[in-house]
mmCIF file of C-alpha atoms and ligand atoms in Angstrom:
data_model
loop_
_atom_site.group_PDB
_atom_site.id
_atom_site.type_symbol
_atom_site.label_atom_id
_atom_site.label_comp_id
_atom_site.label_asym_id
_atom_site.label_seq_id
_atom_site.Cartn_x
_atom_site.Cartn_y
_atom_site.Cartn_z
ATOM 1 C CA UNK A 30 10.586 -5.720 -12.652
ATOM 2 C CA UNK A 31 6.889 -4.358 -11.741
ATOM 3 C CA UNK A 32 4.854 -2.454 -14.110
ATOM 4 C CA UNK A 33 4.936 1.690 -14.121
ATOM 5 C CA UNK A 34 1.535 2.884 -13.361
ATOM 6 C CA UNK A 35 1.731 6.578 -13.085
ATOM 7 C CA UNK A 36 3.742 8.678 -14.766
ATOM 8 C CA UNK A 37 4.345 12.565 -14.956
ATOM 9 C CA UNK A 38 6.530 13.735 -17.446
ATOM 10 C CA UNK A 39 7.888 17.169 -17.693
ATOM 11 C CA UNK A 40 4.463 18.389 -16.086
ATOM 12 C CA UNK A 41 4.505 22.065 -15.884
ATOM 13 C CA UNK A 42 1.194 23.536 -13.896
ATOM 14 C CA UNK A 43 0.307 27.096 -13.185
ATOM 15 C CA UNK A 44 -2.102 28.816 -10.639
ATOM 16 C CA UNK A 45 -3.451 32.056 -11.985
ATOM 17 C CA UNK A 46 -1.030 32.518 -14.491
ATOM 18 C CA UNK A 47 2.068 31.820 -12.300
ATOM 19 C CA UNK A 48 3.618 28.657 -12.906
ATOM 20 C CA UNK A 49 3.929 26.342 -9.688
ATOM 21 C CA UNK A 50 5.257 23.218 -11.183
ATOM 22 C CA UNK A 51 8.267 23.740 -13.535
ATOM 23 C CA UNK A 52 8.769 20.441 -15.520
ATOM 24 C CA UNK A 53 8.063 17.805 -12.688
ATOM 25 C CA UNK A 54 9.118 13.975 -13.764
ATOM 26 C CA UNK A 55 7.904 11.293 -11.231
ATOM 27 C CA UNK A 56 6.855 7.633 -11.892
ATOM 28 C CA UNK A 57 5.434 5.013 -9.758
ATOM 29 C CA UNK A 58 5.527 1.433 -10.317
ATOM 30 C CA UNK A 59 3.056 -1.219 -9.082
ATOM 31 C CA UNK A 60 3.661 -2.470 -5.358
ATOM 32 C CA UNK A 61 5.887 0.439 -4.596
ATOM 33 C CA UNK A 62 5.378 3.674 -2.186
ATOM 34 C CA UNK A 63 6.921 6.879 -3.397
ATOM 35 C CA UNK A 64 7.064 9.860 -0.991
ATOM 36 C CA UNK A 65 6.986 13.143 -2.357
ATOM 37 C CA UNK A 66 8.188 15.833 0.043
ATOM 38 C CA UNK A 67 9.053 19.279 0.489
ATOM 39 C CA UNK A 68 8.464 22.338 2.345
ATOM 40 C CA UNK A 69 5.052 24.458 2.404
ATOM 41 C CA UNK A 70 4.165 25.803 -1.091
ATOM 42 C CA UNK A 71 6.576 23.584 -2.892
ATOM 43 C CA UNK A 72 3.754 22.250 -5.560
ATOM 44 C CA UNK A 73 3.303 18.791 -3.848
ATOM 45 C CA UNK A 74 -0.739 19.244 -3.681
ATOM 46 C CA UNK A 75 -0.690 20.273 -7.117
ATOM 47 C CA UNK A 76 1.189 17.716 -8.347
ATOM 48 C CA UNK A 77 -1.119 15.254 -6.861
ATOM 49 C CA UNK A 78 -4.108 17.212 -8.458
ATOM 50 C CA UNK A 79 -2.716 16.952 -11.742
ATOM 51 C CA UNK A 80 -2.206 13.415 -11.301
ATOM 52 C CA UNK A 81 -6.207 13.160 -10.489
ATOM 53 C CA UNK A 82 -7.082 15.049 -13.323
ATOM 54 C CA UNK A 83 -8.468 17.870 -10.969
ATOM 55 C CA UNK A 84 -5.636 20.345 -11.975
ATOM 56 C CA UNK A 85 -4.436 20.770 -15.860
ATOM 57 C CA UNK A 86 -1.092 20.293 -16.803
ATOM 58 C CA UNK A 87 0.100 23.468 -18.751
ATOM 59 C CA UNK A 88 2.623 21.291 -20.874
ATOM 60 C CA UNK A 89 3.954 17.794 -20.334
ATOM 61 C CA UNK A 90 2.313 14.524 -20.281
ATOM 62 C CA UNK A 91 0.591 12.324 -17.581
ATOM 63 C CA UNK A 92 0.432 8.568 -18.352
ATOM 64 C CA UNK A 93 -1.646 5.967 -16.344
ATOM 65 C CA UNK A 94 -1.035 2.273 -16.574
ATOM 66 C CA UNK A 95 0.979 2.767 -19.819
ATOM 67 C CA UNK A 96 -1.693 5.098 -21.241
ATOM 68 C CA UNK A 97 -1.415 8.585 -22.358
ATOM 69 C CA UNK A 98 -4.221 10.420 -20.169
ATOM 70 C CA UNK A 99 -3.169 14.000 -20.356
ATOM 71 C CA UNK A 100 -6.253 16.169 -20.131
ATOM 72 C CA UNK A 101 -8.442 13.779 -19.209
ATOM 73 C CA UNK A 102 -11.466 14.402 -16.747
ATOM 74 C CA UNK A 103 -11.001 13.333 -12.975
ATOM 75 C CA UNK A 104 -13.909 10.826 -13.475
ATOM 76 C CA UNK A 105 -12.021 9.020 -16.660
ATOM 77 C CA UNK A 106 -8.879 9.128 -14.154
ATOM 78 C CA UNK A 107 -10.986 7.422 -11.462
ATOM 79 C CA UNK A 108 -11.838 4.954 -14.198
ATOM 80 C CA UNK A 109 -8.332 4.382 -14.777
ATOM 81 C CA UNK A 110 -8.082 3.486 -11.123
ATOM 82 C CA UNK A 111 -6.389 6.500 -9.989
ATOM 83 C CA UNK A 112 -7.834 7.493 -6.615
ATOM 84 C CA UNK A 113 -6.637 10.604 -4.495
ATOM 85 C CA UNK A 114 -7.389 10.823 -0.890
ATOM 86 C CA UNK A 115 -7.204 14.687 -0.320
ATOM 87 C CA UNK A 116 -5.614 16.661 2.484
ATOM 88 C CA UNK A 117 -8.411 16.834 5.337
ATOM 89 C CA UNK A 118 -9.517 13.180 4.408
ATOM 90 C CA UNK A 119 -12.805 13.898 2.655
ATOM 91 C CA UNK A 120 -15.242 11.893 4.871
ATOM 92 C CA UNK A 121 -18.793 12.950 5.438
ATOM 93 C CA UNK A 122 -18.847 14.214 9.259
ATOM 94 C CA UNK A 123 -22.482 14.059 9.346
ATOM 95 C CA UNK A 124 -23.150 10.435 8.389
ATOM 96 C CA UNK A 125 -22.032 7.434 9.877
ATOM 97 C CA UNK A 126 -18.941 5.257 9.249
ATOM 98 C CA UNK A 127 -21.145 2.217 7.624
ATOM 99 C CA UNK A 128 -22.924 5.028 5.527
ATOM 100 C CA UNK A 129 -19.464 6.703 4.237
ATOM 101 C CA UNK A 130 -18.946 3.231 3.187
ATOM 102 C CA UNK A 131 -22.285 2.465 1.594
ATOM 103 C CA UNK A 132 -21.818 5.703 -0.631
ATOM 104 C CA UNK A 133 -18.959 3.675 -2.594
ATOM 105 C CA UNK A 134 -21.240 1.370 -3.697
ATOM 106 C CA UNK A 135 -21.687 3.405 -7.000
ATOM 107 C CA UNK A 136 -18.300 1.526 -7.747
ATOM 108 C CA UNK A 137 -20.491 -1.527 -8.429
ATOM 109 C CA UNK A 138 -19.223 -3.474 -5.317
ATOM 110 C CA UNK A 139 -21.738 -4.509 -2.965
ATOM 111 C CA UNK A 140 -22.153 -3.237 0.824
ATOM 112 C CA UNK A 141 -20.750 -6.485 1.938
ATOM 113 C CA UNK A 142 -17.793 -6.506 -0.403
ATOM 114 C CA UNK A 143 -16.954 -3.094 1.089
ATOM 115 C CA UNK A 144 -17.297 -3.559 4.574
ATOM 116 C CA UNK A 145 -15.380 -6.701 4.356
ATOM 117 C CA UNK A 146 -12.295 -5.113 2.984
ATOM 118 C CA UNK A 147 -12.670 -1.969 5.092
ATOM 119 C CA UNK A 148 -13.519 -4.049 8.485
ATOM 120 C CA UNK A 149 -10.691 -6.590 7.893
ATOM 121 C CA UNK A 150 -7.878 -3.426 7.548
ATOM 122 C CA UNK A 151 -9.454 -1.488 10.013
ATOM 123 C CA UNK A 152 -11.174 -3.472 12.611
ATOM 124 C CA UNK A 153 -11.791 -0.624 14.713
ATOM 125 C CA UNK A 154 -14.320 0.760 12.032
ATOM 126 C CA UNK A 155 -16.183 -2.286 12.624
ATOM 127 C CA UNK A 156 -17.001 -1.219 16.107
ATOM 128 C CA UNK A 157 -17.522 2.399 15.142
ATOM 129 C CA UNK A 158 -19.635 1.531 12.081
ATOM 130 C CA UNK A 159 -22.874 3.366 13.389
ATOM 131 C CA UNK A 160 -20.824 6.265 14.708
ATOM 132 C CA UNK A 161 -20.920 9.739 12.791
ATOM 133 C CA UNK A 162 -17.601 9.943 11.114
ATOM 134 C CA UNK A 163 -17.187 13.546 12.426
ATOM 135 C CA UNK A 164 -17.108 11.900 16.090
ATOM 136 C CA UNK A 165 -13.957 9.636 15.353
ATOM 137 C CA UNK A 166 -10.456 10.332 16.053
ATOM 138 C CA UNK A 167 -8.185 11.812 13.298
ATOM 139 C CA UNK A 168 -6.603 8.537 13.098
ATOM 140 C CA UNK A 169 -9.844 6.655 12.701
ATOM 141 C CA UNK A 170 -11.168 9.534 10.080
ATOM 142 C CA UNK A 171 -7.939 8.737 8.064
ATOM 143 C CA UNK A 172 -8.796 4.738 8.247
ATOM 144 C CA UNK A 173 -12.166 5.505 6.647
ATOM 145 C CA UNK A 174 -10.513 7.666 3.817
ATOM 146 C CA UNK A 175 -8.383 5.058 2.888
ATOM 147 C CA UNK A 176 -11.162 2.464 3.298
ATOM 148 C CA UNK A 177 -13.624 4.414 1.197
ATOM 149 C CA UNK A 178 -10.494 4.682 -1.408
ATOM 150 C CA UNK A 179 -9.761 1.020 -1.448
ATOM 151 C CA UNK A 180 -13.369 0.433 -2.194
ATOM 152 C CA UNK A 181 -12.490 1.807 -5.764
ATOM 153 C CA UNK A 182 -10.160 -0.653 -6.198
ATOM 154 C CA UNK A 183 -7.724 1.593 -6.900
ATOM 155 C CA UNK A 184 -4.606 0.988 -9.215
ATOM 156 C CA UNK A 185 -2.853 4.198 -8.314
ATOM 157 C CA UNK A 186 -3.175 5.771 -4.434
ATOM 158 C CA UNK A 187 -2.377 9.393 -4.270
ATOM 159 C CA UNK A 188 -2.252 10.526 -0.545
ATOM 160 C CA UNK A 189 -1.732 14.024 0.544
ATOM 161 C CA UNK A 190 -0.692 14.842 4.173
ATOM 162 C CA UNK A 191 -1.956 11.553 5.687
ATOM 163 C CA UNK A 192 -0.046 12.379 9.077
ATOM 164 C CA UNK A 193 -1.869 15.723 9.328
ATOM 165 C CA UNK A 194 -2.920 16.473 13.145
ATOM 166 C CA UNK A 195 -1.909 12.846 13.970
ATOM 167 C CA UNK A 196 0.587 11.560 16.700
ATOM 168 C CA UNK A 197 3.475 9.786 15.350
ATOM 169 C CA UNK A 198 2.218 6.536 17.000
ATOM 170 C CA UNK A 199 -1.004 6.749 14.878
ATOM 171 C CA UNK A 200 0.835 7.830 11.792
ATOM 172 C CA UNK A 201 3.247 4.701 11.838
ATOM 173 C CA UNK A 202 0.401 2.443 12.552
ATOM 174 C CA UNK A 203 -1.201 3.970 9.264
ATOM 175 C CA UNK A 204 2.076 4.056 7.185
ATOM 176 C CA UNK A 205 1.970 0.073 7.773
ATOM 177 C CA UNK A 206 -1.644 -0.249 6.236
ATOM 178 C CA UNK A 207 -0.323 1.691 3.389
ATOM 179 C CA UNK A 208 2.795 -0.476 2.802
ATOM 180 C CA UNK A 209 0.688 -3.357 2.864
ATOM 181 C CA UNK A 210 -2.026 -1.785 0.299
ATOM 182 C CA UNK A 211 1.210 -1.380 -1.785
ATOM 183 C CA UNK A 212 2.152 -4.932 -1.523
ATOM 184 C CA UNK A 213 -0.946 -5.877 -2.944
ATOM 185 C CA UNK A 214 0.046 -4.162 -6.233
ATOM 186 C CA UNK A 215 -1.165 -0.581 -5.885
ATOM 187 C CA UNK A 216 1.284 2.565 -6.788
ATOM 188 C CA UNK A 217 1.174 4.645 -4.071
ATOM 189 C CA UNK A 218 2.198 8.247 -4.091
ATOM 190 C CA UNK A 219 2.515 10.044 -0.774
ATOM 191 C CA UNK A 220 2.947 13.810 -0.372
ATOM 192 C CA UNK A 221 4.028 14.808 3.278
ATOM 193 C CA UNK A 222 5.981 17.974 4.123
ATOM 194 C CA UNK A 223 7.814 16.172 6.462
ATOM 195 C CA UNK A 224 7.423 12.842 8.117
ATOM 196 C CA UNK A 225 10.022 10.092 8.947
ATOM 197 C CA UNK A 226 7.012 7.609 9.099
ATOM 198 C CA UNK A 227 6.936 7.743 5.530
ATOM 199 C CA UNK A 228 10.187 7.191 4.654
ATOM 200 C CA UNK A 229 10.105 4.085 6.739
ATOM 201 C CA UNK A 230 7.989 2.578 4.340
ATOM 202 C CA UNK A 231 8.954 4.274 0.891
ATOM 203 C CA UNK A 232 10.984 2.781 -1.992
ATOM 204 C CA UNK A 233 11.770 5.819 -3.612
ATOM 205 C CA UNK A 234 11.650 9.832 -2.196
ATOM 206 C CA UNK A 235 11.580 12.896 -4.493
ATOM 207 C CA UNK A 236 11.941 16.437 -2.983
ATOM 208 C CA UNK A 237 10.082 19.068 -4.616
ATOM 209 C CA UNK A 238 11.516 22.554 -3.971
ATOM 210 C CA UNK A 239 9.692 25.668 -5.577
ATOM 211 C CA UNK A 240 7.920 23.501 -8.328
ATOM 212 C CA UNK A 241 11.322 21.463 -9.200
ATOM 213 C CA UNK A 242 12.210 17.824 -8.055
ATOM 214 C CA UNK A 243 15.692 18.981 -6.429
ATOM 215 C CA UNK A 244 16.672 15.278 -5.159
ATOM 216 C CA UNK A 245 15.411 11.787 -5.770
ATOM 217 C CA UNK A 246 16.696 8.489 -4.594
ATOM 218 C CA UNK A 247 16.378 5.802 -1.964
ATOM 219 C CA UNK A 248 15.167 7.078 1.277
ATOM 220 C CA UNK A 249 18.435 6.397 3.097
ATOM 221 C CA UNK A 250 20.376 8.326 5.982
ATOM 222 C CA UNK A 251 21.689 10.981 3.115
ATOM 223 C CA UNK A 252 18.486 11.656 2.073
ATOM 224 C CA UNK A 253 17.414 12.031 5.751
ATOM 225 C CA UNK A 254 20.243 14.413 6.487
ATOM 226 C CA UNK A 255 19.591 16.671 3.617
ATOM 227 C CA UNK A 256 15.920 17.035 4.154
ATOM 228 C CA UNK A 257 16.312 17.993 7.842
ATOM 229 C CA UNK A 258 19.234 20.676 6.359
ATOM 230 C CA UNK A 259 16.415 21.770 4.136
ATOM 231 C CA UNK A 260 13.652 22.191 6.805
ATOM 232 C CA UNK A 261 15.999 23.746 9.190
ATOM 233 C CA UNK A 262 17.368 26.024 6.050
ATOM 234 C CA UNK A 263 13.923 27.238 5.529
ATOM 235 C CA UNK A 264 12.559 27.543 8.800
HETATM 236 P P1 ATP B 12 1.381 22.628 1.705
HETATM 237 O O1 ATP B 12 2.421 21.897 2.106
HETATM 238 O O2 ATP B 12 1.337 24.034 1.813
HETATM 239 O O3 ATP B 12 0.063 22.314 0.662
HETATM 240 P P2 ATP B 12 2.421 22.087 -1.254
HETATM 241 O O4 ATP B 12 3.958 21.948 -1.550
HETATM 242 O O5 ATP B 12 1.224 21.031 -1.381
HETATM 243 O O6 ATP B 12 2.208 22.932 -0.264
HETATM 244 P P3 ATP B 12 0.421 23.690 -3.215
HETATM 245 O O7 ATP B 12 -0.366 23.587 -2.394
HETATM 246 O O8 ATP B 12 0.983 22.645 -4.549
HETATM 247 O O9 ATP B 12 1.815 23.456 -2.542
HETATM 248 O O10 ATP B 12 1.041 24.819 -3.830
HETATM 249 C C1 ATP B 12 2.317 25.186 -4.545
HETATM 250 C C2 ATP B 12 1.910 26.865 -5.014
HETATM 251 O O11 ATP B 12 0.785 27.261 -5.410
HETATM 252 C C3 ATP B 12 2.001 27.734 -3.721
HETATM 253 O O12 ATP B 12 2.699 28.909 -4.067
HETATM 254 C C4 ATP B 12 0.634 28.279 -3.876
HETATM 255 O O13 ATP B 12 0.328 29.431 -2.908
HETATM 256 C C5 ATP B 12 0.031 28.369 -4.996
HETATM 257 N N1 ATP B 12 -1.700 27.618 -5.257
HETATM 258 C C6 ATP B 12 -1.977 26.513 -4.503
HETATM 259 N N2 ATP B 12 -3.237 26.407 -4.721
HETATM 260 C C7 ATP B 12 -3.349 27.677 -5.508
HETATM 261 C C8 ATP B 12 -4.763 28.413 -5.696
HETATM 262 N N3 ATP B 12 -5.789 27.648 -5.724
HETATM 263 N N4 ATP B 12 -4.571 29.482 -6.533
HETATM 264 C C9 ATP B 12 -3.574 30.081 -6.512
HETATM 265 N N5 ATP B 12 -2.684 30.069 -5.958
HETATM 266 C C10 ATP B 12 -2.511 28.508 -5.532
#
């Protein structure tokens, strides 16, 4: 069985003194994709922020690669191989695609190494290399965000609402790439409000409701039906 790379153990977290995560347990193995789903405000983004060291856990433990890193700074977690691709993608719109990639040379990788990995996975980025990132389509910007993340050679990839504002076909293509990234040994934790496409590639799914994991298991039909009921119920 492959190695557990990311674990949240009984994580509680608060915003402005109000508890929004009530003891979340999550574990992601190398080579696997876990989908963390749930309605608006359930605490999905906060969970990813705790995993990236951006938000403190009020209690509970964060374990990366078997090492307890609770309370570590985002920089320490980045060096431990944790990479967060936030909602909104976080590319620099006024820099070209090439410049966005070039900035990732802080990792110690050369420009050529970074471009080789990025352009092999996303050939359209090579064709758009001189173009300002802000002029790319949403899907291409998400590719660039993923390519920047891959330049850090992540052990754990945290993806927040990758599908935001994108057409289903584009989302499907991006998730195929995410599945392939996982196959190379990365532990991937994906947050989505609702996206069937992520269930097509996920090995495990967890449903977060008001800061608690209400359901976890295989992304099977039963889970899909329950999710539909949850969203219809909360509409
Ligand atoms: P969404 O899909 O809307 O992003 P989410 O499941 O990612 O939702 P979070 O963004 O983690 O949920 O928010 C969980 C709870 O914490 C919500 O009630 C939200 O209002 C609150 N919250 C999030 N960020 C802050 C903040 N910076 N300050 C105060 N409260 C916050």
